Structures are given as C-alpha cells and as structure tokens.
C-alpha cells in the first residue's frame, strides 16, 4: 500500500486525460452559439493583432455581432446607475450629489435585502419588493390586466430564465420526448438549450416575404409534422423578433394563442425587446394582454411564461445580468419544483435585480430625475429608430441584398445573394456560404457580423445578422463599407464564372 | 379552418395542463437542496406570521441555515463597495470622498470593459484584467507556483462554475456512465447537480472520529465499489469542509492527489473557504500548490479545477454572485468547448467580477485604504474564530451532542443523539429523525438549522448544520436556547419511554 511505489508502476503519460473530446458530454459537443462563435473568435484575434501593430486594410474591428449597446458607446441611463451605486455604497445616501428620487428607490430596495445589504443572498425568486414593482409595472403596461407578484421570478438575464423553464419541460423518450417549437430564424440560445437538454428542436419558419410574419398555418404544419417523431409541447416566440426585427400584430398573437390553446402548448414568449419598437405602424402587444382579452377561458388555461431583461430596451445594461419572468397558469406544485431548482444556484445577482427594479420603475413625472431621464431615454430610442431606418435604406440600395424593415429589436437580418462560385468555394472549405461571406468581410473591412446559418434560414437562402447599435456616423460608414464589399464580392465571383462559360 | 369554431369543440378545462408533476423533467424532480429546503420554507412562513402579529414562544426567526454573512449583520468591506460603486457611477471618480487606491482599481476595471461600462457584456471567460489579477493573486498565495491567466474563468458564484465543469464531464450510459465521487457529508449543490445531470453519485465518507478527516483508503474503497456500477472519473473535494468545517492536512491532500493520479480522476476542489481557517494548528493548502510540489510528473498530468467565490472569506458578498475557477491540464479543444458552453449564457455579472477583483487584489501596505481595510478584515476573521470556538465549546457541554472542532469554513455539524421514541415518531411521520428534530427546534425556539440528512451522514447517525455567522452575543443566546431545547427533547422522549418498560 505504499503510494510512491504503486504510482511509478501505474504511471500515466502526459496527454492521457480523463476529459477529452471523446469523453466530453455529447450534449455539450452538440451545442452551437453563433453570436459568440468562430467568427467572433477570429475578430478578437484580429483585434489583438491590430493592437500589436499588425497591418490590416482597416484600423479597427467593429463588433456588430452582438446586442451589446454600451460596448458600442451607448451611455447608461444616469438614474439607473445612481440607484445601483446608492445600494452598493449606502453611505452615498447622505451625499447631496444624488437626487432624492434615486435615494428613495435605493432605500426601498435595501429594506428588502437581508441585513439591508446588496451582499446578502435574496430569496431564489428574487427580492420581494422588486417582484412587487415588476407586477405593478406589468399592470400599467397591460392597462390593468392583473399581475400577481408571486408569479414573478427574477433571473440572471433572460437567458437564465429561458433555460430554467425549458429544463422543467423536457422529459420522455423516443416519440414522447419533448419537442420545442422555435422560429427559424431564431436566437441561437434556443437551439443551444435544446441541444444541451437533449430535447427535440421543431422548426417553424417565419415568412420573409411578409416581413418575417408568423403564419399560424406554418405553425400548424410544423406541429403536425413533429407529432410523427416527438411530443411537441412547447412553443417559443420571440417578439419583437431576434434576429429578424419584426413586431407581431395583435391579430397574429391572437391566432398563435388560439393555436396554443387548442393544442395545449406551453408558450414561452421572449419579450426582451418590448421597448424597442421603431416603425410608426407597429406597436408592442404582450402575449399576456392579448390572452387576457381573449377571455377567461383562455386566460385561465393557457400556460404562458414571458421573459424580460435589463440588457435591451433603452437601458442596455447587459453586464448586470438582470431579468425576470412572469409565470402564468403553472400548477402550484410545479412552481415549488421551479423554486427548488432555482435555489440550487441560490439567487440571481442582487445588483442586477436592483437594475431591473429601475427598468420597471423609472422616474415619474414630477420627480426630480424625470426631465433628465426622459431626455436620455428619448435620445437612445430616437437614435435607434433613425439607425433602424438608415440600415434598411442603405442595404436595400445594394444589388443582391434585400432587407426587411427593422420594425423593432436591434438587428437587421438581410437576405444576401451569394454567387454559385462562392457557394462552391465555401463547400470545398467545409463551411456554410454565408460564413465564407462574413469571414471575408471581417478580413477585408474589420466588420464583424454573424452568418445567417447561425440562426437558421430556409435552405438555399443566405443572410447575416448585424446590430444597428454603432453610433449613427459609424454605422453609416460600416454600411457603406459593407455595400462596397458586397459589390466587390459579387464582381469577383462573377469574373470567376466567366472563363468557365 | 375557422379558429373560433374549432376552439370550442376542443375546449380544455382549467387544470388540464401540459406541465404537471407527471410530465415534469424527472431529473428536476430528483433534485434536493436542503439548505433552502422544507425547513427554510417553514421558517419563512413562521417569520411572516410573526410580522402579522401571530403569537409564538419567541420573537424572531434566526436563520442559521445558510452561509449568508451580511444577512446576519456582518458589515461589507468598505473598499470593495467603493470600487464597485465607482465602476457603477464613474462620475464618482471625480469625488474627493473616494480614496485614490479605490479609484485606481475602478479605472483599471473599466478600462477592461467594452465602452468602459459595467453594462457591457464581458468575454464569457470574464474581463481580461480581472483574470490577470486572479492569476497574480494565485501566484502570491501559492508562493510562486505559476498561474496562467488564460486558465482562469470568472463564474456566477462558485456554484455556477461547479455546474459548468460537471456538465462537461457527464457522459456514457449504464456501466460507463460518469460517476462523481463526493464526500459525505457534502454540500448539497453536488448531489443536486448530479441529479440534474443524471450522473452517478459515488459517496466517500469523511471520518467523524478523526475530525472529519479524509482517509485515502476510504476513497479507494468507494472508487472500487463504484467501478462495479459506473465509471467513477470525477473526484470532488471541499476544503475547508462544508458542512463539516475540517481543514485538510498537507499530507492528506498529497495522498488524495496521488490517488487521483493513479486512477486518472478529474479533481474538482471547492476551496471557497480558503480564507476561513480558525484553528491555530491548521493551515489552508491549495490542491494546486501541493500538486506542484509533488513534481512535474503530477503537476503536468493531474486534471484539476479549483473554485473560489466572493460569497465567503471575510467579504461575504453572496449577492454579487462573483466567483472564478482555475482549470489546470484541460485539453485545448475541451477548453474551447467550455468557452462555447459558457458563451450561451453570455457572461458572469460584471459587478460580481469587479467584486472578485477586489477580493484577490485588496489594498496593500502603503496604500491609503490599507489601515481601514486591515481593521475591517481582522474584525470579521477574529469574530469568526471566536464564534467557531464558542460554538464547539457550548455544544460539547450538552449531553447527547458531540461537535468536532470548527477548524474552518462557517459551520458546525455536530452529531446529535436522538432517542428511539423520537426516531419512531419521525418514521411514522415519514420524515428523517433529524428533520423532526430541526422542525421542533424551529417551532419552539425560532432557530432555523438544517438536518444532517440533507447533507448525507452514516446510516444511524444524526446531525445538523448551523452557521456560526450570527453576531457573537446572538449566537451565544442561540446556542443556549438550542442546548436547553436538546435537553428538553431528550427528557421528553425518555419520559415517553419509561411507561413502556
């Protein structure tokens, strides 16, 4: 039993590991997340090269791959940061530099924290008074539709909430394995979560010809086809759409909820862009409000969870990882299981909860911070609206690019024509054609965008997703560079084609 | 195809849900997490009753169930909060109320954030300069053992890191399913994660007779037994111990690492209590340092990941959900998979990352904040040391309670004698005997502690876990009430026993 002798006899050479690509969890291997995928790794590499003095045909990498507003120069809402700073350093509550309305909110949040400290764990569902503020916000937003604060769960960003709810829903084997219906194109958190949880992905296609509208007949098609190989029981909706930027009409939402009611689907509605609506003829309708207006037969039976976040809207506070979900018509004993599941990770970050509180409870008319708040909010939203329009217009001038109106959210998802020679070249390189396109764009211009293949698209069509977040002037330059690149790309491959004719 | 007609024909009654206890993910159902389990729900219920004026034989509920320092009145470290507040409200960088050393740190952190804002997503691994500060800290802590900042991953508290690593490691079916070796008693995050991931839990027992020491022969027994029904390839260690409070000797760590080397186990070492060592004859040794000292044959081959957090130590910042892990000897392509997995959740909260930065990079001698920092740190740690000793001493005076020294961490895990009549009563009620004990204690005294059955214990033995975090005077009262309760409990059941003789 002398260890040092047995050790030498059983000596393992370096590289002989327990955890290898062969032994790795296959569900992890199957996960894909394009928004931070290979193209972004390449962008980071190029950026570091530039910093070390490497020569490139451009001076900086512009990351239009991710909805990260502050990284693109958007300024934080002063009031939000004041409240969080006051909660962090309560001595500042004595400082005349901070306005009274911010202090009132900070005191109230701290009152709800153990030992009046942001450093205590909160309940796993979140701080009670913040949940109450969220419920009050929902009632205002939905013009009186009742909201129960005990249905509100704070989360670590919306992604965390979506993961937790999906985790509850996945069960069964073979034909009875849970199917999760997601839009195509989708935000790849959904496909990644489905892979990780070994659920079955059921695609329904948004209608690009009609501004990425959701057609309930397509939902029905996807549902009945999926019935042949799984148990489709979850329906995910993203409204306003990511990456597609459409805002669903009230009529469309009602049709979808009818369908969910008929087929007893659990509806997950990702509404993180609810404050990001730019088209004057569009309006955000929450799934919950529409469900309520359909009457108690629907409102008391359709299982609906909706998600919101501090990361989008006009605050853009991604780094705080704040978010919440409202859970409607979930059985009490299942809710207890949800709380148990959440409690293993203890609680969402409390500073993110405080930030969420400000998002749902901003300064009101008459409060000292209101004028500045309103100015800052309007500045962000009007700039976004302007950039949404400009993006659509510039892209649609380019031959071989067709961009639907960016009605909401933070992205354009234009369709791009890729010449057959480029498609062949991509195939030879073992990559999707739009990946080749985006890689070349990155290498030639420093612009980082994400290929449509990372979000899903109809076979034979190609797209990319870009954010509209860079400052207006910079975005304009970016769009012009992109246009020039696209034309050059087409010409180059057209030239390649001619000799072979 | 008219929806309104099909709806009425397919009408579902309320309560006819898609998500029920029957359809719930069975892995979620199997999860248990005693630290926030039924006893804590009961405590919250009683607390709310007291607030509404309900009469009880006590005036307040004292939550000694969870390591939540600030909720028990511990004050935050001023410097940490200053740095986080400066990062949150950079205008404060102009304020003379904040010390220069805090400003230097805040400027440096902001420099590492996109758009110099805490509101940007960081890289999924965390902010580069914080990772570098952590690596520098590790080299200081381990007296020169090299640390590579690219091996550091920021996390959302240690729990999140532990979950992520376990997620990579679980694979195989039947006999080749991943077995995860955990100490008994354990911190129930481990058993919960194992349930959720459908891995196989492999128990090795700590030796209560020898101050909860880890005996490598017991590890070997557990390993070889497990070989018959799974593929035990992960070894989890908690040092200092939770809930057991022991601090592992250097010799013990070396034996464990020898064993891991021999059997090619992936070692996960949970070292979140590394700053919480109270016994003068104990010292914290990191697994990494010991591995290094065993020579390159070991240091270059044993797969080791260690975890740390902002939540424990002398900062106790649980609410910020800050943490990191250091990943040693992981294959480059597996690391890429880890980054991919982390990127789906985008990034850990950036304010938690800033808090982590202060934990590893506190004021140094000569800096303006040093004297106050040192005073605050020593105040917390000396109070904890005093309370650790007091807890052990008072508990050991009670007949039927035996408490090992609380060498480190934040908990006592005493063994309690439960009379046979009480055991029978508990069985009749369908609950573990120590659950009955803790429920009665809660109802009679307002003291909330967690039954040993929630952590695991040798068959036929009973324990509870209590934190040593309440303020000294309050803890003293708590311990005296607990002692009186225990004596009464024994007498009551002894009296029950006599008539039957």
mmCIF file of N, CA and C in Angstrom, chain A residues 319-320 349 351, chain B residues 84 118 130 154-155 157 310 317 319-323 348-359:
data_model
loop_
_atom_site.group_PDB
_atom_site.id
_atom_site.type_symbol
_atom_site.label_atom_id
_atom_site.label_comp_id
_atom_site.label_asym_id
_atom_site.label_seq_id
_atom_site.Cartn_x
_atom_site.Cartn_y
_atom_site.Cartn_z
ATOM 1 N N UNK A 319 -24.297 43.820 -18.778
ATOM 2 C CA UNK A 319 -23.324 43.316 -17.812
ATOM 3 C C UNK A 319 -23.914 43.010 -16.442
ATOM 4 N N UNK A 320 -25.049 43.617 -16.127
ATOM 5 C CA UNK A 320 -25.649 43.380 -14.812
ATOM 6 C C UNK A 320 -26.361 42.037 -14.711
ATOM 7 N N UNK A 349 -28.051 37.670 -9.364
ATOM 8 C CA UNK A 349 -27.239 38.755 -8.801
ATOM 9 C C UNK A 349 -28.140 39.883 -8.301
ATOM 10 N N UNK A 351 -27.438 43.012 -7.561
ATOM 11 C CA UNK A 351 -27.301 44.309 -8.230
ATOM 12 C C UNK A 351 -28.048 44.300 -9.562
ATOM 13 N N UNK B 84 -16.722 48.972 -6.425
ATOM 14 C CA UNK B 84 -17.878 48.601 -7.255
ATOM 15 C C UNK B 84 -18.751 49.828 -7.534
ATOM 16 N N UNK B 118 -19.618 49.000 -17.083
ATOM 17 C CA UNK B 118 -20.021 47.779 -16.370
ATOM 18 C C UNK B 118 -21.253 47.158 -17.027
ATOM 19 N N UNK B 130 -9.154 41.330 -14.960
ATOM 20 C CA UNK B 130 -9.528 40.668 -13.703
ATOM 21 C C UNK B 130 -8.945 39.253 -13.675
ATOM 22 N N UNK B 154 -14.012 33.493 -14.949
ATOM 23 C CA UNK B 154 -14.944 34.071 -13.977
ATOM 24 C C UNK B 154 -16.270 33.309 -14.061
ATOM 25 N N UNK B 155 -16.980 33.250 -12.929
ATOM 26 C CA UNK B 155 -18.241 32.497 -12.881
ATOM 27 C C UNK B 155 -19.286 33.295 -12.094
ATOM 28 N N UNK B 157 -20.800 33.116 -9.135
ATOM 29 C CA UNK B 157 -20.644 32.353 -7.898
ATOM 30 C C UNK B 157 -19.941 31.037 -8.204
ATOM 31 N N UNK B 310 -16.768 35.222 -4.170
ATOM 32 C CA UNK B 310 -16.806 36.430 -3.340
ATOM 33 C C UNK B 310 -17.686 36.238 -2.104
ATOM 34 N N UNK B 317 -19.713 38.514 0.253
ATOM 35 C CA UNK B 317 -20.572 39.182 -0.726
ATOM 36 C C UNK B 317 -21.321 38.150 -1.571
ATOM 37 N N UNK B 319 -24.526 38.224 -2.569
ATOM 38 C CA UNK B 319 -25.489 38.779 -3.515
ATOM 39 C C UNK B 319 -24.880 39.159 -4.853
ATOM 40 N N UNK B 320 -23.555 39.399 -4.878
ATOM 41 C CA UNK B 320 -22.928 39.804 -6.130
ATOM 42 C C UNK B 320 -22.714 38.644 -7.094
ATOM 43 N N UNK B 321 -22.837 37.425 -6.584
ATOM 44 C CA UNK B 321 -22.633 36.234 -7.423
ATOM 45 C C UNK B 321 -21.316 36.325 -8.194
ATOM 46 N N UNK B 322 -20.257 36.579 -7.460
ATOM 47 C CA UNK B 322 -18.929 36.603 -8.063
ATOM 48 C C UNK B 322 -18.199 35.300 -7.766
ATOM 49 N N UNK B 323 -17.365 34.883 -8.676
ATOM 50 C CA UNK B 323 -16.579 33.679 -8.444
ATOM 51 C C UNK B 323 -15.649 33.439 -9.612
ATOM 52 N N UNK B 348 -20.627 36.169 -16.893
ATOM 53 C CA UNK B 348 -20.994 36.330 -15.479
ATOM 54 C C UNK B 348 -21.258 37.814 -15.201
ATOM 55 N N UNK B 349 -22.046 38.112 -14.163
ATOM 56 C CA UNK B 349 -22.343 39.515 -13.875
ATOM 57 C C UNK B 349 -21.053 40.317 -13.702
ATOM 58 N N UNK B 350 -20.972 41.451 -14.373
ATOM 59 C CA UNK B 350 -19.705 42.175 -14.379
ATOM 60 C C UNK B 350 -19.455 42.857 -13.030
ATOM 61 N N UNK B 351 -20.513 43.260 -12.320
ATOM 62 C CA UNK B 351 -20.265 43.841 -10.993
ATOM 63 C C UNK B 351 -19.731 42.769 -10.038
ATOM 64 N N UNK B 352 -20.182 41.529 -10.209
ATOM 65 C CA UNK B 352 -19.617 40.425 -9.418
ATOM 66 C C UNK B 352 -18.156 40.185 -9.773
ATOM 67 N N UNK B 353 -17.831 40.372 -11.043
ATOM 68 C CA UNK B 353 -16.425 40.240 -11.445
ATOM 69 C C UNK B 353 -15.583 41.335 -10.795
ATOM 70 N N UNK B 354 -16.133 42.555 -10.748
ATOM 71 C CA UNK B 354 -15.406 43.655 -10.106
ATOM 72 C C UNK B 354 -15.188 43.344 -8.620
ATOM 73 N N UNK B 355 -16.232 42.798 -7.965
ATOM 74 C CA UNK B 355 -16.091 42.430 -6.547
ATOM 75 C C UNK B 355 -15.014 41.359 -6.378
ATOM 76 N N UNK B 356 -14.990 40.400 -7.304
ATOM 77 C CA UNK B 356 -13.972 39.343 -7.251
ATOM 78 C C UNK B 356 -12.579 39.954 -7.382
ATOM 79 N N UNK B 357 -12.460 40.958 -8.228
ATOM 80 C CA UNK B 357 -11.167 41.610 -8.421
ATOM 81 C C UNK B 357 -10.651 42.186 -7.103
ATOM 82 N N UNK B 358 -11.549 42.775 -6.317
ATOM 83 C CA UNK B 358 -11.111 43.350 -5.041
ATOM 84 C C UNK B 358 -10.719 42.245 -4.058
ATOM 85 N N UNK B 359 -11.459 41.129 -4.106
ATOM 86 C CA UNK B 359 -11.117 40.020 -3.196
ATOM 87 C C UNK B 359 -9.682 39.557 -3.440
#
